[in-house]
Coordinates of C-alpha atoms and ligand atoms in Angstrom, one line a residue:
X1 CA 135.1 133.3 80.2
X2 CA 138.5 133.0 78.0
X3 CA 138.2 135.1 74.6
X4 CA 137.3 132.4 71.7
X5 CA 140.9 131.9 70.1
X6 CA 141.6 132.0 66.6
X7 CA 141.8 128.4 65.4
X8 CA 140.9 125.2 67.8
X9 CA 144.3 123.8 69.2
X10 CA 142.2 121.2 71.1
X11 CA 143.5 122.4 74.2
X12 CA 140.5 124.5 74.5
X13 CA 139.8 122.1 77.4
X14 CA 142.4 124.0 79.9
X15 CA 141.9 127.2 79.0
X16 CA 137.9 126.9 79.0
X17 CA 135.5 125.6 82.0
X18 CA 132.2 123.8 80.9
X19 CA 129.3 126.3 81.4
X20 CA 126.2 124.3 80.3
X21 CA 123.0 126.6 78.8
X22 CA 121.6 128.1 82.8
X23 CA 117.5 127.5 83.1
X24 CA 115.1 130.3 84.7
X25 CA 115.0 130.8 88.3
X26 CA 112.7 128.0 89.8
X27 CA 110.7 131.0 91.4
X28 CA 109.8 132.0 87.9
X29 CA 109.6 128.7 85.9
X30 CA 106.9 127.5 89.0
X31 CA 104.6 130.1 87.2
X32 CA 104.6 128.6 83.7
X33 CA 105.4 124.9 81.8
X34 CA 107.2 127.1 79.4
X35 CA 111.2 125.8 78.8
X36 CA 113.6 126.2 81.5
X37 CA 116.5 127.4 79.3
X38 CA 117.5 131.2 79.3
X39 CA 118.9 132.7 76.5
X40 CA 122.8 132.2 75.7
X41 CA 124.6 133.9 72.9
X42 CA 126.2 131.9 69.7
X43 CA 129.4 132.8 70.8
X44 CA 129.0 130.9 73.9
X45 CA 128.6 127.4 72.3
X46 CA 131.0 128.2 70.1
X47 CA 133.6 128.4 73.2
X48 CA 131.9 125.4 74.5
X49 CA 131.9 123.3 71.3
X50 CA 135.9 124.6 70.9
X51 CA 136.4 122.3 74.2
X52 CA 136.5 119.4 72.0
X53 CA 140.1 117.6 71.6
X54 CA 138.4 115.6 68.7
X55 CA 139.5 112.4 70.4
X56 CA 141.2 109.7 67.8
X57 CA 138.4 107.8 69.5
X58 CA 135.3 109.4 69.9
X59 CA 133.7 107.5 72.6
X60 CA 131.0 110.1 72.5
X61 CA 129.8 109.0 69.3
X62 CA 130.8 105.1 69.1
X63 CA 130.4 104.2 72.5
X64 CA 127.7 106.6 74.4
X65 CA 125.1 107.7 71.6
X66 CA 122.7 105.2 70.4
X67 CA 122.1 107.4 67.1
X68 CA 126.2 107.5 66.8
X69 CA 125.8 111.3 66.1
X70 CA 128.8 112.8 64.8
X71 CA 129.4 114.8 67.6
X72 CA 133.7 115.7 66.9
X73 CA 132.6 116.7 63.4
X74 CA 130.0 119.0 64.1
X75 CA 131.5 120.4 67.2
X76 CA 134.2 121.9 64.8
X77 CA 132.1 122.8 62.5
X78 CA 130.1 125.1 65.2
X79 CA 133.3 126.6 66.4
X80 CA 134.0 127.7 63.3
X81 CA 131.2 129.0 62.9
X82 CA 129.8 126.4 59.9
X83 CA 126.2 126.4 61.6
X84 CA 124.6 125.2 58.5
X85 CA 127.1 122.6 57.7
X86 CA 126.7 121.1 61.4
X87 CA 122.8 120.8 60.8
X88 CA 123.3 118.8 57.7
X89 CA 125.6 116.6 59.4
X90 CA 123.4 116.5 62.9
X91 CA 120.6 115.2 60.7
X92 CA 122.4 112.7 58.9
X93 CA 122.3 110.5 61.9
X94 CA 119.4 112.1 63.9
X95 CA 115.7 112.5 62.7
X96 CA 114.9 114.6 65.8
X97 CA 117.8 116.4 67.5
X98 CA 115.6 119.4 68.5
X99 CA 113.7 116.6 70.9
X100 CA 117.3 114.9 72.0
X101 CA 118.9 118.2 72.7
X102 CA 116.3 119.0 75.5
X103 CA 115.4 115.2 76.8
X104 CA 118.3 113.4 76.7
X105 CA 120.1 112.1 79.5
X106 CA 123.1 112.5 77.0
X107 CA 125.1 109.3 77.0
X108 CA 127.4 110.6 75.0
X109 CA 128.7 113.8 77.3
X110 CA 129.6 110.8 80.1
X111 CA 131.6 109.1 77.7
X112 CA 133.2 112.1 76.4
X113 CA 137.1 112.0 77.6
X114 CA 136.8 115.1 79.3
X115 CA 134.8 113.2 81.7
X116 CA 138.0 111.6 82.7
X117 CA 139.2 113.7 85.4
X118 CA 137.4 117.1 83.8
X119 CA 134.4 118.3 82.7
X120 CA 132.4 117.0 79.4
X121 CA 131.7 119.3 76.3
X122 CA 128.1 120.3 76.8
X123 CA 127.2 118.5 73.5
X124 CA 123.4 118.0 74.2
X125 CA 123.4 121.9 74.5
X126 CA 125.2 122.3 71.2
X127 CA 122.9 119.6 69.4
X128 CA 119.8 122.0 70.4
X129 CA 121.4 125.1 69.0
X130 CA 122.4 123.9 66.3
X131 CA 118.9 122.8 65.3
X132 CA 117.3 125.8 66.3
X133 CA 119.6 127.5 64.5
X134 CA 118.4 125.2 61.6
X135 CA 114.7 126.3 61.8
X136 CA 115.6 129.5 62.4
X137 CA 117.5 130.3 59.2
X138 CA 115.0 128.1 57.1
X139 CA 117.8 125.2 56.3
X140 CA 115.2 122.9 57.5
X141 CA 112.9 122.2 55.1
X142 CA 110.8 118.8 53.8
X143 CA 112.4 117.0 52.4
X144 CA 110.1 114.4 49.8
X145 CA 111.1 111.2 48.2
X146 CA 111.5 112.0 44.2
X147 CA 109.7 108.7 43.3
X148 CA 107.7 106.4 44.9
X149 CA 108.3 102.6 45.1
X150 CA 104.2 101.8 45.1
X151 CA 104.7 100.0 48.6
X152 CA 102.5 100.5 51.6
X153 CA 103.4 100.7 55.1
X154 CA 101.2 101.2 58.1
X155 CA 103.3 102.1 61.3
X156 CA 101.3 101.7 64.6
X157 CA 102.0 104.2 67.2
X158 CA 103.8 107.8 66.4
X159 CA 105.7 108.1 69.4
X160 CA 109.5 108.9 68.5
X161 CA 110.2 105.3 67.4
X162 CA 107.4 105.6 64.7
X163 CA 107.9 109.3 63.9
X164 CA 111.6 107.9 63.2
X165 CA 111.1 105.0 60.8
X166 CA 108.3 106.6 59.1
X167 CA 109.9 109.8 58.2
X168 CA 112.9 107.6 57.0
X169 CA 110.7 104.8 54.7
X170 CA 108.8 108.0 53.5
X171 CA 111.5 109.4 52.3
X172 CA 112.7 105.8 50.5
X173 CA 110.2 106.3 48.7
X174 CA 107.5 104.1 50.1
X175 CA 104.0 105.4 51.1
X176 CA 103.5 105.4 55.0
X177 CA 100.4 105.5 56.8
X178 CA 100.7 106.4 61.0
X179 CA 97.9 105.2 62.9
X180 CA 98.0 107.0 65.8
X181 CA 95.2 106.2 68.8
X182 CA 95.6 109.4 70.5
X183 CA 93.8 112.8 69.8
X184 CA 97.6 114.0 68.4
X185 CA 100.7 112.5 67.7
X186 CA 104.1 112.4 69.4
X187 CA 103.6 109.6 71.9
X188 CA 105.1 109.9 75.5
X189 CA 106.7 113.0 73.8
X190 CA 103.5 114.8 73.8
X191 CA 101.2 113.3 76.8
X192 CA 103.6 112.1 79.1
X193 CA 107.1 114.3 78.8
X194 CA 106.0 117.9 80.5
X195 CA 105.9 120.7 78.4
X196 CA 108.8 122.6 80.7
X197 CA 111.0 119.7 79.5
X198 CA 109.3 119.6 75.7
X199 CA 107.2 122.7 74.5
X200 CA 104.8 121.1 72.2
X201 CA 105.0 123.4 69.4
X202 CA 108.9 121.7 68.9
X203 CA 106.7 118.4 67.9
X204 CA 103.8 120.1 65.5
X205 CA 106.8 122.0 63.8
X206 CA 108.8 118.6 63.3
X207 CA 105.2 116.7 62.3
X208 CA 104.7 119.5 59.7
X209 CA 107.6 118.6 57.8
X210 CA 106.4 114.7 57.7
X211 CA 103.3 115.0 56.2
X212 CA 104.6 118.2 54.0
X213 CA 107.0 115.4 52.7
X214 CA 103.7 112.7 52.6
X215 CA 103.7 110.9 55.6
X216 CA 99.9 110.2 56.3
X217 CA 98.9 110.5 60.2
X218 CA 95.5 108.9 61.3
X219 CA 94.7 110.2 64.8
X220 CA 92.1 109.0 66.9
X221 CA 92.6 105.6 65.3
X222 CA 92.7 102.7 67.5
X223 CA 94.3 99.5 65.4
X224 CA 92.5 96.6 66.5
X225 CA 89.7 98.7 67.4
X226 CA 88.6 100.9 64.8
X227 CA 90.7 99.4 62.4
X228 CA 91.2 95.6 62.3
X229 CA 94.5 93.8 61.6
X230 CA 93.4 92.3 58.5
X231 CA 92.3 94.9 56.8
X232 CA 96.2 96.4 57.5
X233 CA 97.1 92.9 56.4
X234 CA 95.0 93.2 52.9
X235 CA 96.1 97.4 52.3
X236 CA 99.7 97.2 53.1
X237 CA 102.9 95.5 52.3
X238 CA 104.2 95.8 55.6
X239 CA 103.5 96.8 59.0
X240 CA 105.4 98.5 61.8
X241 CA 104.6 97.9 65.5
X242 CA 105.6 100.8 67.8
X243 CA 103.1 100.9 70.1
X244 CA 105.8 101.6 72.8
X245 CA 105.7 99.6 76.5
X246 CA 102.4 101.4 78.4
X247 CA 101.6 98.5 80.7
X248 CA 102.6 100.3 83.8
X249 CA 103.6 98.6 87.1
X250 CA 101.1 98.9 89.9
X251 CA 101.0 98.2 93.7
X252 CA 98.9 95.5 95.8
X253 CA 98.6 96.7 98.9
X254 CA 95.7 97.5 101.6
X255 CA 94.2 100.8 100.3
X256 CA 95.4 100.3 97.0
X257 CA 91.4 100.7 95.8
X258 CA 91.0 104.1 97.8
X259 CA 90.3 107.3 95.9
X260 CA 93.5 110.1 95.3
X261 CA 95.5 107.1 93.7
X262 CA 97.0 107.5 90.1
X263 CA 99.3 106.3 88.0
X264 CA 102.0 109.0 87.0
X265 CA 101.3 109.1 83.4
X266 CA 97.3 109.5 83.4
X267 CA 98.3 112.4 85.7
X268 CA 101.1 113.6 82.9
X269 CA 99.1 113.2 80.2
X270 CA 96.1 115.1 81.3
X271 CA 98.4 117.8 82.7
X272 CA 100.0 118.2 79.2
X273 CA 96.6 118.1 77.8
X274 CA 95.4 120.8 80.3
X275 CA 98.5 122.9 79.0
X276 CA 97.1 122.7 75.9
X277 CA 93.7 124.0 76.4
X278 CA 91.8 121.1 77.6
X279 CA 89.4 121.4 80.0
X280 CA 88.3 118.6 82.3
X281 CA 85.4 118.0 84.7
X282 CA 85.7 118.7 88.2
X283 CA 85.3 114.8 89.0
X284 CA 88.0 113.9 86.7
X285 CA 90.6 116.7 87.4
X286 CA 93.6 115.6 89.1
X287 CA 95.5 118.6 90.6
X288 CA 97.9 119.2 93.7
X289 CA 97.0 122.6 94.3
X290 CA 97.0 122.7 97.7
X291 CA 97.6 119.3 98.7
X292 CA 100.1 117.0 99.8
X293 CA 101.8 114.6 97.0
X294 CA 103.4 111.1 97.5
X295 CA 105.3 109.7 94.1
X296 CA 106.1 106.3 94.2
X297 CA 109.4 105.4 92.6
X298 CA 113.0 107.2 92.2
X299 CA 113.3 107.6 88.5
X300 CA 112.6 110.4 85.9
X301 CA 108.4 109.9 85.6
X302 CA 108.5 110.2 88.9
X303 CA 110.6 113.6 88.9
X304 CA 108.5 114.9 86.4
X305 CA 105.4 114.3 88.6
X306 CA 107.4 116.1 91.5
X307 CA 107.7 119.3 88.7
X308 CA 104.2 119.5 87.8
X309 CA 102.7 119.3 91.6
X310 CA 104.7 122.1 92.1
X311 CA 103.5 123.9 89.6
X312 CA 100.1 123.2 90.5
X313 CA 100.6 124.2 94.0
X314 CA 101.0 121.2 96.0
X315 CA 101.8 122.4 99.7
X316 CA 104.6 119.4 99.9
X317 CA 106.2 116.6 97.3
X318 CA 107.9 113.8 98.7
X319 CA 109.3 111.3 96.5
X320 CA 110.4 107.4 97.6
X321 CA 112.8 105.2 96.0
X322 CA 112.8 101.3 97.3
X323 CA 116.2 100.8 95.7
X324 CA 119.5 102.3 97.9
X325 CA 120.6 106.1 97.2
X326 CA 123.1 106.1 94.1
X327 CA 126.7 107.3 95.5
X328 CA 127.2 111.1 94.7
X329 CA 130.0 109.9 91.8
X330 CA 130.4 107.7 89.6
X331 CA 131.6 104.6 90.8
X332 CA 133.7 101.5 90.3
X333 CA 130.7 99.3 89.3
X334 CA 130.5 101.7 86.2
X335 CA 133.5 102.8 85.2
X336 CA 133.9 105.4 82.1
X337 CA 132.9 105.7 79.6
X338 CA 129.9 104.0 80.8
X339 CA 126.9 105.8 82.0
X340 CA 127.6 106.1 85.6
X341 CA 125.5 105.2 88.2
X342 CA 125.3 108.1 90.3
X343 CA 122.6 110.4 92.0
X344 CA 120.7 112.3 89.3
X345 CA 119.3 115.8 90.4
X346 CA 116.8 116.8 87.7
X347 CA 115.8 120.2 87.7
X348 CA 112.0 119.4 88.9
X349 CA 113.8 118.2 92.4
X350 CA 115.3 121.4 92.4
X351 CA 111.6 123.2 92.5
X352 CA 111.0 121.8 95.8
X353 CA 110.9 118.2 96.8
X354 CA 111.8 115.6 100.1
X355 CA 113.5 112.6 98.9
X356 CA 114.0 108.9 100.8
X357 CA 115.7 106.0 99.4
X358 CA 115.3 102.4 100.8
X359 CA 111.4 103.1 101.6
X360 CA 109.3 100.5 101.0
X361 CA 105.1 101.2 101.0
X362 CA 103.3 98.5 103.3
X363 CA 99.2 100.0 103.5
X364 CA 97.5 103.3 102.4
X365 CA 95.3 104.3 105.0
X366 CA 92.0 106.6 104.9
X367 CA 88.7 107.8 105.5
X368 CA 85.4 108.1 103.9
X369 CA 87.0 106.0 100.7
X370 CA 89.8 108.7 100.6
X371 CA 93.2 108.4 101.1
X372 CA 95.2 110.2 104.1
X373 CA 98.4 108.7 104.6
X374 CA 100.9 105.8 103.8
X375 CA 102.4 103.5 106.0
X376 CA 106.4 102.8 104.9
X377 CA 109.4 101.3 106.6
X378 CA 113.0 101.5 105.5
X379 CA 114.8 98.8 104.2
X380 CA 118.2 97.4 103.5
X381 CA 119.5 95.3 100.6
X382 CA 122.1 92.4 101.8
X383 CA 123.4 90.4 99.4
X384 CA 122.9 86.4 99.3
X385 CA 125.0 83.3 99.4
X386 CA 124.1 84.0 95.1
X387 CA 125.6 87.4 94.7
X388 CA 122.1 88.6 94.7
X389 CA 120.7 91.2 96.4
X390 CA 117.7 90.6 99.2
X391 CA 115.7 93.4 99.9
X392 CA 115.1 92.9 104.2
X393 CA 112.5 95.3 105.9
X394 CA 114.7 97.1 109.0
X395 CA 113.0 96.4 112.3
X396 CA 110.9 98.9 114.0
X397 CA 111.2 101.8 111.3
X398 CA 107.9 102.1 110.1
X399 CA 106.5 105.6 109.5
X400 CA 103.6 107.3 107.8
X401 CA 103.6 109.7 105.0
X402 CA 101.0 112.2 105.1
X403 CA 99.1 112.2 101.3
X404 CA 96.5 113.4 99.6
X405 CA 97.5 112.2 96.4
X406 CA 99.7 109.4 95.3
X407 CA 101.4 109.0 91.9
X408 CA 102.6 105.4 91.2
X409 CA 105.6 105.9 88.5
X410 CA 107.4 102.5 89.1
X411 CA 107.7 102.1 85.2
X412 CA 106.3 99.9 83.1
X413 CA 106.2 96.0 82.1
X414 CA 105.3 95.5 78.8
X415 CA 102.9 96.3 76.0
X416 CA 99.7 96.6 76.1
X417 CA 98.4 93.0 75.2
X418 CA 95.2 94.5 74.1
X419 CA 92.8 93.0 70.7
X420 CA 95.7 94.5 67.9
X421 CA 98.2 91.7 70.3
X422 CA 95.6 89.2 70.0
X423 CA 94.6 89.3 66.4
X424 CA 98.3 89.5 65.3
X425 CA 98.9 86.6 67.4
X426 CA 102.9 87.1 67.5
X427 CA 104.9 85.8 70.0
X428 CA 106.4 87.8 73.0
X429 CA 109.4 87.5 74.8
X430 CA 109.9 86.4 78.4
X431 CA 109.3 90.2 79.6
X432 CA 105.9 90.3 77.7
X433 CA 107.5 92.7 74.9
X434 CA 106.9 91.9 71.1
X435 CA 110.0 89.6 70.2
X436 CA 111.6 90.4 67.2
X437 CA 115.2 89.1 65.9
X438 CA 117.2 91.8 66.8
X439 CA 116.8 93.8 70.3
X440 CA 114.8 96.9 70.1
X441 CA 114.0 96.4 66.5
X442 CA 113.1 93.5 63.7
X443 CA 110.5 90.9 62.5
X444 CA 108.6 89.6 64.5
X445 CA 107.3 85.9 64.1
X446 CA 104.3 86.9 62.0
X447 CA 105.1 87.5 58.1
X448 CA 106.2 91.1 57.1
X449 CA 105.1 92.6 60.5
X450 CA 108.1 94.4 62.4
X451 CA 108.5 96.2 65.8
X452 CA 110.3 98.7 67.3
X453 CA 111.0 101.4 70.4
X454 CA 109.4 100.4 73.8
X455 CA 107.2 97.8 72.5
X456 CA 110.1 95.7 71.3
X457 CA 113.3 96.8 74.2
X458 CA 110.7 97.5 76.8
X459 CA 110.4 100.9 78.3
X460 CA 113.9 103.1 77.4
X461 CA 114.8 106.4 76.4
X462 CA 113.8 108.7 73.4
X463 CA 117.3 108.5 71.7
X464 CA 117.3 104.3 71.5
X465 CA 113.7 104.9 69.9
X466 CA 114.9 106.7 67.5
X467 CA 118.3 104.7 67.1
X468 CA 115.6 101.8 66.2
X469 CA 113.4 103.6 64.4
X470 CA 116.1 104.4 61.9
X471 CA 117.3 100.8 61.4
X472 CA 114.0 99.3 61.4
X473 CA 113.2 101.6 58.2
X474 CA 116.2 99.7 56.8
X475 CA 115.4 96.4 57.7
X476 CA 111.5 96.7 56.1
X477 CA 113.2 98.9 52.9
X478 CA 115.9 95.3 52.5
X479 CA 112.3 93.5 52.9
X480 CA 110.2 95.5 50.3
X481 CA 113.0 95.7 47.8
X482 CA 113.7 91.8 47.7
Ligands
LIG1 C1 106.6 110.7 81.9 C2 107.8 110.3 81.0 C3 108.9 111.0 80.8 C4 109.9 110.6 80.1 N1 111.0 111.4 79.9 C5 112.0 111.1 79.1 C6 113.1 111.9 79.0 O1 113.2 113.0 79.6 N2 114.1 111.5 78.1 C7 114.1 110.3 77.4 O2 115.0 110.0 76.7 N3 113.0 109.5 77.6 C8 112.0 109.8 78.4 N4 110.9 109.0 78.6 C9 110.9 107.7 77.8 C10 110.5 107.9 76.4 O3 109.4 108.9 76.3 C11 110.1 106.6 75.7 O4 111.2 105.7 75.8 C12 109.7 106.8 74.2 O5 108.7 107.7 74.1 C13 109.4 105.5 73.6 O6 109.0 105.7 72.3 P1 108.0 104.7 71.5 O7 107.8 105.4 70.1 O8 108.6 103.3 71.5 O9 106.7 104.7 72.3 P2 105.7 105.8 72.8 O10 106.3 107.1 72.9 O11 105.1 105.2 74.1 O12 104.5 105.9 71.7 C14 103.7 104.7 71.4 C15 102.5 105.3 70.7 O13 101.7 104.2 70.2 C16 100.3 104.5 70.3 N5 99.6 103.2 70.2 C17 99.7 102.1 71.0 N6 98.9 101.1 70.6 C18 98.2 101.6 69.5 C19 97.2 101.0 68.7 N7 96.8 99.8 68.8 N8 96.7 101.8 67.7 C20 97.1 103.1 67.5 N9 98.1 103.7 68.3 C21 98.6 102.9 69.3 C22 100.3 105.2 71.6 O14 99.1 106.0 71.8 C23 101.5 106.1 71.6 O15 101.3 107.3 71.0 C24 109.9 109.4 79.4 C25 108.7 108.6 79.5 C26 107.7 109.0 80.3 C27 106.5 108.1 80.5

């Protein structure tokens, strides 16, 4: 690697390659869900971060980053070795960068202009040292309103969209109340987001300095359940929805109702919960050791099925994807700096895994109420007189797949329309989400009650729930201030 120069010419590009932060071997990460990074030294983001031409432009953090993270700005500031600076500035636009800087699929490094013909600057690696570096050094500390406004919020569901707006309205000055159904907080970034991808202790330190800066959390408390909407109505001034989009999409086929079948994130969540200590009767475990695992569907649940079965054991994981393989590049259909449509290797596929596109799943066969095998053909897409795609099953190329176990993760629809749906009786948008006047965020059609993250955009990625998170908070501060 080049010797870090003096001062940043922005030419660093040519004389530096991109070397994003390596991960463990996969023989040695298949023993553990600890993180896959290795260690790298502060001098090698600095080289990395000096690879920035601080564009006139930055499409990194205009175009590609939903939180517009100022991403020229605090590249400079690492390379010159300003660490402290760069945290003030990450968190000026980013409640949780220690979360985005291992999850992300980072929009912004494919809109980078490096990504033109060269390499992008490794920014989501830079984003988690620099936080790290944050904790670390103790510049991260809570961070309390210095007077209240005496308004009440209750925000439903503390996945990162709620974590998000209530740390911001908390620190407004109003008094937040999460309600959180789940033993713990954190949403799908606790029980469905592996801890290999996500150690959990990252949340509980980031939770720590919510409710050290006031932020009440209410676990185990089911809103519309254990805790009806009008009592929220009568104790709050307003309330935030972010119950995030957990309806998940399910098969009907013959065999669908035999035993071994589950949907991805019951299987996530009770491995993350296993990770954590929890133990769990032998006739409600759900592990792969030993035995052969079908996923169903192409995207990142899926892949992060494929990862735990092999950490469990299973003998072989074979994913399927109905939808065509993605070309190996970018392509014309998304040019930069869009995020290009191209075939995504995650690390989990690395560990060991057969994948087929175009496979479509006809019957589930078994014996004795259990399932052995799935039948599947391949099929083609052709498009229609429209411009539309048709999806036609090829003649005569019906297999099976061996399986023991099946995971379903073909995403999800909607919210849950559960009792809290029904007693707030707001409307929903074609797609089932909660509709609210802006997209991803806003009121909703029932007086001061807002939504955000999954609930309101349908399912998306942890950087847009935080995006909307953070301008939801201003939308019900505007609201409570009028
Ligand atoms: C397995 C998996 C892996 C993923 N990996 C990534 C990734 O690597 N990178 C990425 O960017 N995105 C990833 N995502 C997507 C990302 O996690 C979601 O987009 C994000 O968590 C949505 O945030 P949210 O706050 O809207 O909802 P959620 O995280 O779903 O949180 C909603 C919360 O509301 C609670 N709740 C619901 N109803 C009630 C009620 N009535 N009362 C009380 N509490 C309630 C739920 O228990 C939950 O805790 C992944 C998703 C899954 C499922």
């Amino acid at each position: 690697m080049a010797k870090k120069k003096e001062k940043p010419n922005y030419r660093n590009f040519k004389l530096i390659k991109r070397i994003p932060i390596q991960y463990r071997t996969v023989e040695e990460r298949l023993h553990d869900y600890k993180d896959l990074h290795v260690n790298y030294t502060d001098e090698d983001i600095q080289l990395q971060a000096s690879r920035c031409q601080d564009c006139g432009i930055p499409f990194c953090h205009g175009y590609g980053c939903p939180v517009s993270n100022l991403i020229p700005d605090w590249n400079d500031l690492v390379y010159k070795g300003k660490w402290e600076e760069a945290c003030r500035l990450l968190h000026s636009t980013n409640n949780f960068p220690e979360v985005t800087g291992r999850v992300c699929p980072a929009p912004c490094e494919e809109s980078c202009t490096l990504n033109v013909g060269l390499e992008s600057v490794t920014i989501r690696d830079i984003e988690m040292t620099i936080v790290e570096k944050g904790f670390t050094n103790g510049w991260i500390i809570s961070n309390p309103p210095l007077e209240r406004t005496g308004k009440k919020v209750a925000i439903i569901g503390s996945g990162p969209a709620g974590l998000a707006a209530a740390q911001q309205l908390n620190r407004m000055g109003h008094s937040v109340t999460l309600f959180e159904k789940a033993p713990k907080a954190g949403g799908f970034l606790r029980y469905g987001i592996p801890d290999y991808k996500l150690e959990k202790w990252v949340l509980d330190r980031r939770i720590k300095q919510m409710t050290d800066e006031g932020v009440v959390i209410k676990t185990n408390t089911y809103v519309g359940k254990d805790i009806t909407v009008d009592a929220l109505h009568k104790d709050f001034d307003a309330i935030v929805l972010a119950c995030g989009a957990r309806e998940a999409r399910d098969i009907q086929i013959t065999g669908r109702e035999l035993s071994g079948i589950y949907q991805a994130v019951d299987y996530l969540t009770q491995s993350n919960e296993r990770v954590d200590g929890i133990s769990f009767d032998k006739s409600a475990l759900i592990d792969a050791k030993g035995k052969s695992v079908l996923v169903i569907g192409g995207g990142d649940t899926g892949a992060d099925c494929v990862g735990t079965s092999r950490r469990q054991g299973a003998t072989s994981v074979t994913q399927i994807e109905i939808l065509p393989k993605p070309p190996e590049k970018r392509s014309e259909e998304t040019p930069w700096p869009q995020y290009a449509k191209k075939l995504r290797t995650s690390t989990s596929h690395d560990e060991g895994c057969e994948r087929k596109w175009c496979i479509t799943t006809k019957k589930i066969e078994g014996t004795n109420g259990k399932i052995e095998k799935v039948l599947a053909a391949e099929v083609e897409w052709v498009k229609n007189e429209k411009g539309n795609w048709d999806m036609k099953e090829v003649a005569g190329s019906e297999f099976e797949i061996k399986a023991d176990l099946i995971f379903l993760a073909m995403g999800f629809v909607h919210p849950v329309h559960d009792q809290l749906v029904k007693e707030l009786g707001i409307d929903l948008d074609p797609r089932g989400n909660f509709k609210t006047n802006n997209f991803g965020y806003g009121a909703t059609s029932v007086n001061k009650v807002f939504s955000v993250g999954d609930c309101a955009r349908g399912a998306s990625l942890v950087v847009w729930a935080i995006a909307n998170g953070r301008a939801v908070a201003d939308m019900v501060n505007e609201y409570l201030l009028k």
